[in-house]
mmCIF file of C-alpha atoms in Angstrom:
data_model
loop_
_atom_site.group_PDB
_atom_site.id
_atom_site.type_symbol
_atom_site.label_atom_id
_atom_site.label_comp_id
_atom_site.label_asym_id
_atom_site.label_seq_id
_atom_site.Cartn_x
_atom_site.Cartn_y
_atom_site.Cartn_z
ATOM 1 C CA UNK A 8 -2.201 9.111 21.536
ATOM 2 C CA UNK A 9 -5.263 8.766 19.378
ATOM 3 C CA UNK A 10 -3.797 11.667 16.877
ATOM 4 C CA UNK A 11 -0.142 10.138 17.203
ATOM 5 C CA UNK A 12 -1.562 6.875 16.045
ATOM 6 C CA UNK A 13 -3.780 8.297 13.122
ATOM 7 C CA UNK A 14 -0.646 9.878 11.594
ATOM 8 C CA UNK A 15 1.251 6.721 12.130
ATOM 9 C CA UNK A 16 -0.773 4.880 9.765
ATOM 10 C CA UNK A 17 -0.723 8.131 7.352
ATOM 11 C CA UNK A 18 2.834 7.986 7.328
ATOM 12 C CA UNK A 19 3.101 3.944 6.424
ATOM 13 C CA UNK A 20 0.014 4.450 3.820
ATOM 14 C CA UNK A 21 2.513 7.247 2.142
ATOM 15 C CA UNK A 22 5.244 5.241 2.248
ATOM 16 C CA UNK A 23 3.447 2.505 0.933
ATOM 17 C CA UNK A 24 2.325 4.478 -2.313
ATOM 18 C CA UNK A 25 5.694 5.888 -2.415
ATOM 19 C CA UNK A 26 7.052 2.110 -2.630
ATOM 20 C CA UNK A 27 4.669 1.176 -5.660
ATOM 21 C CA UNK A 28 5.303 4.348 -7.172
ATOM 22 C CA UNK A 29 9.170 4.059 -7.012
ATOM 23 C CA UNK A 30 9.034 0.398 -7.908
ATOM 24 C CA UNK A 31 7.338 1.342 -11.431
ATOM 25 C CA UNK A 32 9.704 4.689 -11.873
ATOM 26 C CA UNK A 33 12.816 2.948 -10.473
ATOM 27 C CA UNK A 34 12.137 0.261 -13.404
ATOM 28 C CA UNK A 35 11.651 3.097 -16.264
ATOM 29 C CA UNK A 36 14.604 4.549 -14.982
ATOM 30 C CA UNK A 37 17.191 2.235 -15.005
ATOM 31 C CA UNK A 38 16.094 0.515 -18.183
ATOM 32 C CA UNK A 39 17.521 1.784 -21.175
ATOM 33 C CA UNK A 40 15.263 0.091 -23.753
ATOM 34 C CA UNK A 41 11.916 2.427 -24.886
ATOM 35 C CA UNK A 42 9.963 -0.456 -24.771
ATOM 36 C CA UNK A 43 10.021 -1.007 -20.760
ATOM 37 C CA UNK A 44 9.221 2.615 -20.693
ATOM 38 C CA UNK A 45 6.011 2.009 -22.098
ATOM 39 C CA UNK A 46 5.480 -1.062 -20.482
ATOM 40 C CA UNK A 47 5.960 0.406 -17.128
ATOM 41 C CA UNK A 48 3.982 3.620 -17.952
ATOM 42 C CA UNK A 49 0.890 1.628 -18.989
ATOM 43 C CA UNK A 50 0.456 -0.090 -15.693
ATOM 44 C CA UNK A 51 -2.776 1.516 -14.689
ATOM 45 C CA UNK A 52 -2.880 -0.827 -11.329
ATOM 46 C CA UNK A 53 -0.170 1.147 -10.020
ATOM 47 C CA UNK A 54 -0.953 4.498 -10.322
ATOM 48 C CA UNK A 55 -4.807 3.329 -8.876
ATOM 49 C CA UNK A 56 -2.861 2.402 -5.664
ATOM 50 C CA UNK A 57 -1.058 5.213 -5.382
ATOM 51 C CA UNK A 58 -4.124 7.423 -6.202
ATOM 52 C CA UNK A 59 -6.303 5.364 -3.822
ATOM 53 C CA UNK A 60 -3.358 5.766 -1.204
ATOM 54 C CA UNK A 61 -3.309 9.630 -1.598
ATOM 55 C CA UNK A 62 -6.806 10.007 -1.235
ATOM 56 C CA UNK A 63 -7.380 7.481 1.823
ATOM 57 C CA UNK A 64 -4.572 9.323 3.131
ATOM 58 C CA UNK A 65 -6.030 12.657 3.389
ATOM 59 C CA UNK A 66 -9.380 11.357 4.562
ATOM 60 C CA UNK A 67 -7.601 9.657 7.285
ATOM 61 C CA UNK A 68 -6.231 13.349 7.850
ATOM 62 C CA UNK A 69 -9.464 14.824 8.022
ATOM 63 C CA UNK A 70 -10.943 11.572 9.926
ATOM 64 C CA UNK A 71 -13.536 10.250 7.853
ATOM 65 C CA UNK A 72 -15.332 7.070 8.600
ATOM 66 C CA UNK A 73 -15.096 6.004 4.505
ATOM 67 C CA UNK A 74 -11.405 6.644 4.686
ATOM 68 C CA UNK A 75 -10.914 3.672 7.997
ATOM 69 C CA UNK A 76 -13.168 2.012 5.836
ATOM 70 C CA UNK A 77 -11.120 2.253 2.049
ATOM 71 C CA UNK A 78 -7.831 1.530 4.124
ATOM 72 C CA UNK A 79 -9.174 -1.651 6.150
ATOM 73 C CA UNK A 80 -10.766 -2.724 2.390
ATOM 74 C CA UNK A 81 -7.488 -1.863 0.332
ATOM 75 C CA UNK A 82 -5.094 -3.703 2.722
ATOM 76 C CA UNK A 83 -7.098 -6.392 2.947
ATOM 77 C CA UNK A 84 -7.197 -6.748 -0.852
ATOM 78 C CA UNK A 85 -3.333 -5.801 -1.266
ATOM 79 C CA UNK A 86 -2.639 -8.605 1.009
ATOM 80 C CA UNK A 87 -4.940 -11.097 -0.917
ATOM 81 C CA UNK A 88 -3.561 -9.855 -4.469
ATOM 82 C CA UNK A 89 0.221 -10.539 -3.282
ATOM 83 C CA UNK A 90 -0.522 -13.543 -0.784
ATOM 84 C CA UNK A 91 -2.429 -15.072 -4.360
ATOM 85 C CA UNK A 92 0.925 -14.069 -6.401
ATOM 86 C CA UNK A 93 3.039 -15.750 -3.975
ATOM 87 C CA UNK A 94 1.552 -18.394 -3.241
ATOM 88 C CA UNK A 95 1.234 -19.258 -7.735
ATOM 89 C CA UNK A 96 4.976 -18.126 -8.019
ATOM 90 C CA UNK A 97 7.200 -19.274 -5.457
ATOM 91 C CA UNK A 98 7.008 -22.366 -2.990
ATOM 92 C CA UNK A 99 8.623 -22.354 0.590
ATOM 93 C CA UNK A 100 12.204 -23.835 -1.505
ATOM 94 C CA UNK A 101 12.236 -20.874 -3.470
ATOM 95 C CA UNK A 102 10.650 -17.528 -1.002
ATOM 96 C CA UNK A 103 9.890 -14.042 -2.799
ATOM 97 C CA UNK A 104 12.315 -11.071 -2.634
ATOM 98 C CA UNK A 105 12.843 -8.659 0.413
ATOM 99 C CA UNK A 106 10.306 -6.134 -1.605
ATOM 100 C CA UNK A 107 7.678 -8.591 -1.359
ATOM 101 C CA UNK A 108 8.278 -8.696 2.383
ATOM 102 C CA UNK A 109 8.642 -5.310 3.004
ATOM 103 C CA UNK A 110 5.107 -4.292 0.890
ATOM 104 C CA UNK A 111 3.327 -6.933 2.806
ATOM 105 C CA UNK A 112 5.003 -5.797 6.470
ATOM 106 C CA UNK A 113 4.031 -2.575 5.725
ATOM 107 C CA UNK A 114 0.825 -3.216 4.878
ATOM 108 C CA UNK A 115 0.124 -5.338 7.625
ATOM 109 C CA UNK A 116 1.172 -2.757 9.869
ATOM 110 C CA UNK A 117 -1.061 -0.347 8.597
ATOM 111 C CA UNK A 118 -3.577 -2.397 8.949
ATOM 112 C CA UNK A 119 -2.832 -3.504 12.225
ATOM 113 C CA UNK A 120 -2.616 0.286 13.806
ATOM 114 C CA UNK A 121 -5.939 1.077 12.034
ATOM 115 C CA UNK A 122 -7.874 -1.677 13.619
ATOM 116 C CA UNK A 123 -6.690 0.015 17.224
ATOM 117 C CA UNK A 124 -9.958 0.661 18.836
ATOM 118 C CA UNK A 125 -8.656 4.801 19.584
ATOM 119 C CA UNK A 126 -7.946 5.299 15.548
ATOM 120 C CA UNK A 127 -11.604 3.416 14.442
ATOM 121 C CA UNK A 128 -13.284 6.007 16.957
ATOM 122 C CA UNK A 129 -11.148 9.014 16.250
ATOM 123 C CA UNK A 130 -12.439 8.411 12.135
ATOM 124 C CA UNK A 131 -16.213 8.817 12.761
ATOM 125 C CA UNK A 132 -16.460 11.822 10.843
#
C-alpha cells in the first residue's frame, strides 16, 4: 500500500510538470507571432518547476527524506503563488479558469497523499 501510494503522488507530481510544461509549449505553439515565442521561451519560472518536479520525482522514487521534504515545501508554495494570483485577479463574481482549478486540485492532492503517515515513513532514506 505504502509503495502504491508513493507512486501515486509520483504520477500527479509528473503530471503536474507535464501541465506547466504544456501550458508554456501549448502557447508557443499555437501562436503564430515570433514574439510570443520568445516570450514564452524566456519564462525561467516554468522550466524551474518542471525541473524541481523531475528531480523531487525521482527522489520520491528512490525514497529520500529531502525529496517528502522539497514536495511538502513546493506545494505549499505553488498553492500560495496561485492562491496570491487569484485572490489579486479575480473576485468570487468573476472565478479563474478550469486550468487554475485543475493545477491547484492536483496539487492539493499531491500534497494530501504525501502527508499519509505510510508515504512520510516509507521516505526516510
Amino acid at each position: 500500500m505504502t509503495a502504491a501510494l508513493r507512486y501515486f503522488a509520483i504520477s500527479i507530481l509528473l503530471l503536474y510538470a507535464w501541465f506547466v510544461a504544456s501550458d508554456s509549449l501549448l502557447n508557443v505553439g499555437l501562436s503564430d507571432v515570433a514574439v510570443s515565442l520568445r516570450l514564452n521561451l524566456v519564462r525561467p519560472v516554468s522550466w524551474l518547476i518542471v525541473a524541481l518536479c523531475l528531480i523531487d520525482a525521482w527522489g520520491l522514487g528512490k525514497r529520500f527524506a529531502w525529496a517528502w521534504w522539497l514536495g511538502v515545501v513546493g506545494a505549499l508554495v505553488q498553492l500560495a503563488r496561485m492562491g496570491w494570483w487569484v485572490a489579486h485577479h479575480h473576485s468570487l463574481s468573476q472565478l479563474p479558469g478550469t486550468d487554475v482549478w485543475l493545477a491547484a486540485a492536483m496539487l492539493l492532492s499531491f500534497l494530501v497523499v504525501l502527508l499519509v503517515p505510510a508515504v512520510r515513513r516509507a521516505c526516510a532514506r
